[in-house]
Short mmCIF file of C-alpha atoms in Angstrom, two decimals:
data_model
loop_
_atom_site.label_atom_id
_atom_site.label_comp_id
_atom_site.label_asym_id
_atom_site.label_seq_id
_atom_site.Cartn_x
_atom_site.Cartn_y
_atom_site.Cartn_z
CA MET A 1 -9.65 47.11 30.76
CA ASP A 2 -8.59 50.75 29.99
CA SER A 3 -5.96 51.46 27.30
CA THR A 4 -4.45 54.25 29.39
CA SER A 5 -3.68 51.79 32.28
CA ASP A 6 -2.10 49.41 29.77
CA THR A 7 0.08 52.35 28.40
CA ALA A 8 0.98 53.30 31.92
CA THR A 9 1.89 49.75 32.80
CA ASN A 10 4.01 49.39 29.71
CA ALA A 11 5.73 52.66 30.44
CA ALA A 12 6.48 51.57 33.97
CA ALA A 13 7.88 48.29 32.88
CA ALA A 14 9.96 49.98 30.24
CA GLY A 15 11.34 52.42 32.87
CA ILE A 16 12.24 49.57 35.23
CA PHE A 17 13.93 47.59 32.42
CA GLY A 18 15.84 50.68 31.26
CA GLY A 19 17.07 51.25 34.89
CA ILE A 20 18.21 47.65 35.35
CA MET A 21 20.04 47.80 32.06
CA LEU A 22 21.83 51.06 32.95
CA ILE A 23 22.97 49.48 36.27
CA VAL A 24 24.23 46.41 34.33
CA VAL A 25 26.11 48.52 31.76
CA ILE A 26 27.72 50.60 34.66
CA VAL A 27 28.81 47.52 36.69
CA THR A 28 30.17 45.91 33.46
CA CYS A 29 32.25 48.93 32.50
CA ALA A 30 33.53 49.25 36.01
CA LEU A 31 34.62 45.57 36.05
CA ALA A 32 36.33 46.02 32.67
CA VAL A 33 38.24 48.99 33.76
CA PHE A 34 39.24 47.15 37.05
CA PHE A 35 40.54 44.06 35.08
CA VAL A 36 42.54 46.18 32.63
CA TRP A 37 44.15 48.11 35.49
CA LEU A 38 44.76 44.90 37.40
CA PHE A 39 46.53 43.05 34.42
CA TRP A 40 48.45 46.27 33.51
CA ARG A 41 49.94 46.32 37.00
CA ILE A 42 50.82 42.62 36.91
CA PHE A 43 52.48 42.87 33.43
CA ALA A 44 54.38 45.90 34.44
CA LYS A 45 55.72 44.20 37.63
CA THR A 46 56.79 41.13 35.55
CA GLY A 47 58.84 43.40 33.32
CA MET A 48 56.57 43.10 30.30
CA ASN A 49 54.74 46.06 28.66
CA GLY A 50 51.80 47.06 30.71
CA ALA A 51 49.58 47.60 27.74
CA LEU A 52 49.21 43.91 27.39
CA GLY A 53 46.47 44.36 30.02
CA LEU A 54 44.34 45.83 27.30
CA LEU A 55 43.89 42.27 26.00
CA CYS A 56 41.30 41.85 28.70
CA LEU A 57 38.99 43.93 26.57
CA VAL A 58 38.72 41.12 24.04
CA PRO A 59 35.43 39.62 24.80
CA TYR A 60 35.32 36.12 26.43
CA VAL A 61 38.93 35.11 25.71
CA GLY A 62 40.85 38.27 26.68
CA PRO A 63 41.51 37.47 30.45
CA LEU A 64 42.39 33.94 29.42
CA ILE A 65 44.95 35.09 26.91
CA CYS A 66 46.46 37.36 29.65
CA LEU A 67 46.64 34.42 32.09
CA LEU A 68 48.30 32.22 29.44
CA ILE A 69 50.87 34.92 28.60
CA LEU A 70 51.70 35.19 32.41
CA ALA A 71 51.82 31.41 32.97
CA PHE A 72 53.79 30.26 29.86
CA GLY A 73 55.64 33.49 28.83
CA GLU A 74 59.27 34.37 29.72
CA TRP A 75 59.39 37.17 32.29
CA PRO A 76 61.94 39.74 31.38
CA ASN A 77 62.82 40.49 35.01
CA GLU A 78 63.73 36.89 35.69
CA ILE A 79 66.15 36.39 32.80
CA GLN A 80 69.59 35.59 34.29
CA PRO A 81 72.56 37.60 33.07
CA GLN A 82 75.41 35.84 31.21
CA GLY A 83 77.65 35.48 34.22
CA GLY A 84 75.49 33.83 36.84
CA SER A 85 72.54 34.18 39.06
CA LEU A 86 70.23 37.10 39.88
CA ILE A 87 71.53 37.23 43.52
CA PRO A 88 74.71 39.23 43.94
CA PRO A 89 77.59 37.60 45.88
CA PRO A 90 77.69 38.52 49.56
CA ALA A 91 79.93 41.40 50.73
CA ALA A 92 83.02 40.80 52.64
CA PRO A 93 82.56 41.32 56.48
CA PRO A 94 83.91 44.66 57.81
CA GLY A 95 87.52 44.76 58.65
CA SER A 96 88.30 41.76 56.29
CA SER A 97 91.14 42.07 53.87
CA VAL A 98 89.56 39.57 51.47
CA MET A 99 88.13 41.13 48.37
CA PRO A 100 84.89 39.58 47.06
CA THR A 101 85.04 37.85 43.78
#
C-alpha cells in the first residue's frame, strides 16, 4: 500500500471527525443558551431573580438545581399580604349604596 493513500485517508478521517465535532459543539452551545433563556423567563415570572437561570451552566446538576429551587422554594409573587388573600374583594354593583369593605 502507498503511504500517500494512507496519509490521504487519515486526512479525510480527521476532516470528517473535525466536522462532526464542530456540529456537536454548536448544538451543545445552542441548547445551553436555550435552557438559560428558558429558566431565566421562568424565574422572572415567579418573582425571583432571572439570573438564577445561569445555574443551568453548571455541568450535570445545574438544571436539577433550578428545578429544585422552583419546586421547593417560596415564590415571591405568591406571598400573601398581612391582611388577607391575593384576590381583592369584589366591587359593589353599580347603583348600590353599600361600600365594599
